[in-house]
Amino acid sequence: MSDSFPNPTDSNTSIEQQPIPSKPATVQKVSGIKLIERGLKTGGLTEWDDAAVAAAKCIASYPTSTPKVVSLLANHFSISEHEVSKQLELQGEQRVEGYRFEEALNFLASGVAADFSIDEILPGHLAHVIDESCTASNVDWKSSVFLLLAVTSSLTGNRVVCVSPRSHKPISLMTMVLNCGDSSANKDITSDKYMDPMKGQATLSLLQRDAELAEAKKLQDSDQRKAEEIRITKNRKDVLCQALSFSAESLVFEVSNRAANGGFHIHQREGSDFLACERWGSGQSQNSSGPGLLRKTLMEAWDGPLTGEYIRQNSDKCASFRGQSMSLTLNCQMRFVPEIVDFDEDGLGWTSRLLVVLAQELDTGISPKKRRGIDPISEYITERLIPFTQAIQPRKTNQVSPTGFVMDYVQLELDPWSGAEDRYESFCTETKEEVKQAEARGVEPAYLSFLKKTPVRIMKFASLLHIFQTLEGKQIPKSEKVHDYQTYAPSCDANAELMKDGCITLETFERAIKLELIARNQYQVVADLCRTAPAKRNERKEVGENLTLAGILLDKLKRYGEINERQFKDKVKSKKLSRPQVTACIEQLVSQGNIIRKAVPGKPSTVLSFNRDLRN
């Protein structure tokens, strides 16, 4: 037998000599009632508010202790148990409401600070142009920058795409902007600076197309003439869509008739009913199980060049895409924004692809300055941006696209040698970690969906900023007039200039990060305003109802002349208008001087008479 274990029968190791393990000391739990008693005795709960809070917590944890807690407080503060019970019940309700507000506040994501100047976002000359224009118009520059992104993406189309270090799939520069603001927020003043040059480009393109069709009609061979007419019709170069009303199907045909890899821009000065076409035709409403054809096409265009077909039984109604792009800008009043954007959930992925920005004045006390000549932004777009982007032509390269065909577009990438790729990875990783922590807390799901699009969106920003940087200092002299239109042509190879110096540098990407932070900040600003909008509308509605009541009382008093107050109240009260409401309204009108009240001599009654209208 092994000697490792002691023998219980051995005298040297008797049971009596073996140590008995000590019993752990029990921890005395102090009940909530004991804590309240101690606090009342020691002076820790001398104030009623403190004692009521402690009592409410005790009752919430131990409901059976309610009678004893009530008795303790009643005896200590010398008040009735009924009053104590009433106060504790109120305290409990406040505590429940406090939990609800705490839960609501915890639902919000952390605020994004984006206090950048325009010089930190855009290259020097362009920043000066926008700053000069916005200062003259007395508007904030953020709307102008976002509209510029959308206009540039539609002018370049998919002749320029980008790829991220994480994927080799071409990313379209397509951008969708919702320019939000109340009436007279200068939304149209800002957007017109961009749309006027776009209208000029569209008009010139249509004139050139008509001239080409006229030449095609001169062809003698009918088959050749028909083929040429189809070629011209299917390769339209006008970018701006100026339709006031359209169906989703017609929009698909319009896009498919643009040139391969061409751009298409939808703009509406009043975009509140933009999704109306999804409520009829083949579309669905926003509250249906999925997006309609309009949003589905826009979401596909946001992800990459449009491909595939729109198939119908009638072959004349079929359409096929050839890498075209679509961009969108809408001016929308705040009350209609929730009908277009889902800030609560974004289950369709539509909101996360939109850029929302608040249009606002710089200083409401300063009126816009009058300018002579063309606005600097319109001049920049007409003389520099449009000529440069139209000079980017499809050109076959020695690279092969993911489809296996030779790449005939400019593909922008981050310059790995400048550190742009590493910065991209670090920023996307930071965003991913932020999303992960926010999801664990259950914060705004729609905003988190917006953050998840950062890897794609920031590449769009970086690529568009790269185009602006490429334009800096380029010579774009005036050429001969075409149809009385002032034309300009860059004196350089636009395709080569975009690919020069290793594409997108670290400096440009840092600008893109700041632009991304501004986009997040504007999302939160607009989302918060949309949450409070229904309450403000209800408040205004209530004000309107009260004004209507006051007007009715004054009109009736005009007809009655001088009348006994009691009789007047009996005449005007109804099922929808209670006597207390009438009394309160009369008191206010008397205090403001709209109604004169006089006592009847020798009688305990008063008479009322009309004095002046509400606005006088």
Coordinates of C-alpha atoms in Angstrom, one line a residue, residues 140-341:
D140 CA -23.9 77.2 -47.1
W141 CA -21.3 75.5 -49.3
K142 CA -22.1 71.9 -48.4
S143 CA -25.1 71.7 -50.7
S144 CA -23.0 73.0 -53.5
V145 CA -20.2 70.5 -53.0
F146 CA -22.7 67.5 -52.9
L147 CA -24.5 68.8 -56.1
L148 CA -21.1 69.2 -57.8
L149 CA -20.3 65.5 -57.0
A150 CA -23.6 64.4 -58.6
V151 CA -23.2 66.6 -61.7
T152 CA -19.6 65.5 -62.3
S153 CA -20.5 61.8 -62.0
S154 CA -23.2 62.1 -64.6
L155 CA -21.0 64.1 -67.0
T156 CA -18.2 61.5 -66.8
G157 CA -20.7 58.6 -66.9
N158 CA -18.9 55.2 -66.7
R159 CA -16.1 56.3 -69.0
V160 CA -14.4 56.7 -65.6
V161 CA -14.8 54.1 -62.9
C162 CA -12.8 53.1 -59.8
V163 CA -11.8 50.0 -58.0
S164 CA -11.1 49.5 -54.3
P165 CA -8.2 47.5 -52.8
R166 CA -10.8 45.1 -51.5
S167 CA -12.5 44.3 -54.8
H168 CA -11.7 44.3 -58.5
K169 CA -15.3 45.0 -59.5
P170 CA -15.7 48.4 -61.2
I171 CA -17.4 51.0 -59.0
S172 CA -19.5 53.6 -60.8
L173 CA -19.0 57.2 -59.7
M174 CA -22.8 57.6 -59.7
T175 CA -24.1 59.8 -56.9
M176 CA -27.6 60.6 -55.6
V177 CA -28.2 63.8 -53.6
L178 CA -31.3 64.9 -51.7
N179 CA -31.0 68.6 -51.1
C180 CA -33.3 69.2 -48.1
G181 CA -34.7 72.4 -46.6
D182 CA -37.8 74.3 -45.7
S183 CA -39.4 76.8 -48.1
S184 CA -37.2 79.7 -49.1
A185 CA -34.1 77.8 -48.0
N186 CA -32.4 78.7 -51.3
K187 CA -32.5 75.1 -52.6
D188 CA -33.3 76.3 -56.1
I189 CA -30.8 79.1 -56.0
T190 CA -28.0 76.6 -55.4
S191 CA -29.1 73.9 -57.8
D192 CA -29.8 76.3 -60.7
K193 CA -26.1 77.2 -60.7
Y194 CA -25.4 73.5 -61.7
M195 CA -28.5 72.8 -63.8
D196 CA -28.2 75.8 -66.1
P197 CA -24.9 74.6 -67.7
M198 CA -26.3 71.1 -67.8
K199 CA -29.3 72.5 -69.8
G200 CA -26.9 74.1 -72.2
Q201 CA -25.1 70.9 -72.7
A202 CA -28.3 69.0 -73.3
T203 CA -29.6 71.6 -75.8
L204 CA -26.3 71.5 -77.7
S205 CA -26.3 67.7 -77.8
L206 CA -29.9 67.7 -79.2
L207 CA -29.0 70.3 -81.9
Q208 CA -26.0 68.1 -82.9
R209 CA -28.2 65.0 -83.0
D210 CA -30.8 66.8 -85.1
A211 CA -28.1 67.8 -87.5
E212 CA -26.8 64.2 -87.7
L213 CA -30.3 62.9 -88.3
A214 CA -30.8 65.4 -91.1
E215 CA -27.6 64.2 -92.8
A216 CA -28.7 60.6 -92.3
K217 CA -32.0 61.3 -94.1
K218 CA -30.0 62.2 -97.2
L219 CA -28.6 58.7 -97.6
Q220 CA -30.0 57.0 -100.7
D221 CA -29.9 53.4 -99.4
S222 CA -33.0 52.9 -97.2
D223 CA -31.3 50.1 -95.1
Q224 CA -28.2 52.2 -94.6
R225 CA -30.4 55.3 -93.7
K226 CA -32.4 53.3 -91.2
A227 CA -29.3 51.8 -89.6
E228 CA -27.7 55.2 -89.3
E229 CA -30.9 56.7 -87.7
I230 CA -31.0 53.9 -85.1
R231 CA -27.3 54.4 -84.4
I232 CA -27.8 58.1 -83.7
T233 CA -30.9 57.5 -81.7
K234 CA -29.3 54.8 -79.5
N235 CA -26.2 56.9 -78.8
R236 CA -27.6 60.2 -77.4
K237 CA -25.1 62.4 -75.6
D238 CA -27.4 64.8 -73.8
V239 CA -27.1 64.1 -70.0
L240 CA -29.8 66.1 -68.2
C241 CA -33.3 64.7 -67.9
Q242 CA -35.7 67.7 -67.7
A243 CA -39.0 65.6 -67.5
L244 CA -41.5 67.0 -65.0
S245 CA -43.3 63.7 -65.0
F246 CA -42.2 60.2 -66.1
S247 CA -42.9 56.5 -65.6
A248 CA -40.2 54.1 -64.4
E249 CA -40.4 52.2 -67.8
S250 CA -39.9 55.4 -69.8
L251 CA -36.9 56.3 -67.7
V252 CA -35.3 52.9 -68.4
F253 CA -35.7 53.5 -72.1
E254 CA -34.2 57.0 -71.9
V255 CA -31.1 55.6 -70.1
S256 CA -30.7 52.7 -72.5
N257 CA -30.7 55.2 -75.5
R258 CA -27.6 57.0 -74.1
A259 CA -24.2 56.2 -75.6
A260 CA -22.3 53.2 -74.1
N261 CA -20.8 54.1 -70.7
G262 CA -22.6 57.4 -71.0
G263 CA -24.2 59.4 -68.2
F264 CA -27.8 60.3 -67.4
H265 CA -28.8 62.9 -64.8
I266 CA -32.3 63.2 -63.2
H267 CA -33.0 66.5 -61.5
Q268 CA -36.2 67.8 -60.0
R269 CA -36.5 71.3 -58.5
E270 CA -39.4 69.9 -56.4
G271 CA -38.7 66.3 -55.7
S272 CA -41.4 65.6 -53.1
D273 CA -43.3 63.3 -55.4
F274 CA -40.3 61.6 -57.0
L275 CA -41.4 58.1 -56.0
A276 CA -45.0 58.7 -57.3
C277 CA -44.2 56.6 -60.4
E278 CA -43.8 53.6 -58.2
R279 CA -47.4 53.8 -57.1
W280 CA -48.6 53.1 -60.6
G281 CA -47.4 51.2 -63.6
S282 CA -45.2 48.3 -62.8
G283 CA -43.7 49.9 -59.6
Q284 CA -44.7 49.4 -56.0
S285 CA -45.0 51.9 -53.2
Q286 CA -42.2 52.5 -50.7
N287 CA -44.1 50.5 -48.1
S288 CA -44.3 47.4 -50.2
S289 CA -42.1 44.3 -50.0
G290 CA -39.5 45.7 -52.3
P291 CA -38.3 48.7 -54.3
G292 CA -40.0 49.5 -57.6
L293 CA -38.3 49.6 -61.0
L294 CA -37.2 53.2 -60.5
R295 CA -35.3 52.6 -57.3
K296 CA -34.1 49.2 -58.3
T297 CA -32.5 50.7 -61.4
L298 CA -30.9 53.6 -59.4
M299 CA -29.5 51.2 -56.8
E300 CA -28.0 49.0 -59.6
A301 CA -26.4 52.1 -61.1
W302 CA -25.0 53.1 -57.7
D303 CA -23.2 49.8 -57.4
G304 CA -21.7 49.7 -60.9
P305 CA -22.2 50.2 -64.6
L306 CA -25.7 49.2 -65.7
T307 CA -25.9 45.9 -67.5
G308 CA -28.6 43.4 -68.3
E309 CA -32.0 43.9 -70.0
Y310 CA -35.5 45.1 -69.4
I311 CA -37.6 42.4 -71.0
R312 CA -41.2 42.6 -72.0
Q313 CA -43.4 40.4 -74.3
N314 CA -43.5 43.2 -76.9
S315 CA -40.0 43.4 -78.3
D316 CA -40.4 47.1 -79.0
K317 CA -40.7 47.7 -75.2
C318 CA -37.5 45.9 -74.4
A319 CA -34.4 47.7 -73.4
S320 CA -30.7 46.7 -72.8
F321 CA -28.0 48.6 -71.0
R322 CA -24.4 49.1 -72.2
G323 CA -22.6 50.2 -69.1
Q324 CA -24.6 53.5 -68.7
S325 CA -24.7 55.5 -65.5
M326 CA -27.4 57.4 -63.7
S327 CA -27.2 60.3 -61.1
L328 CA -29.9 62.0 -59.2
T329 CA -30.4 65.4 -57.5
L330 CA -33.6 66.3 -55.8
N331 CA -34.7 69.5 -54.0
C332 CA -37.1 68.4 -51.3
Q333 CA -38.9 70.2 -48.5
M334 CA -38.3 68.8 -45.1
R335 CA -41.9 67.6 -44.6
F336 CA -41.6 65.3 -47.6
V337 CA -38.2 63.8 -46.9
P338 CA -39.5 60.9 -44.8
E339 CA -41.6 59.8 -47.8
I340 CA -38.4 59.3 -49.8
V341 CA -35.9 58.4 -47.1

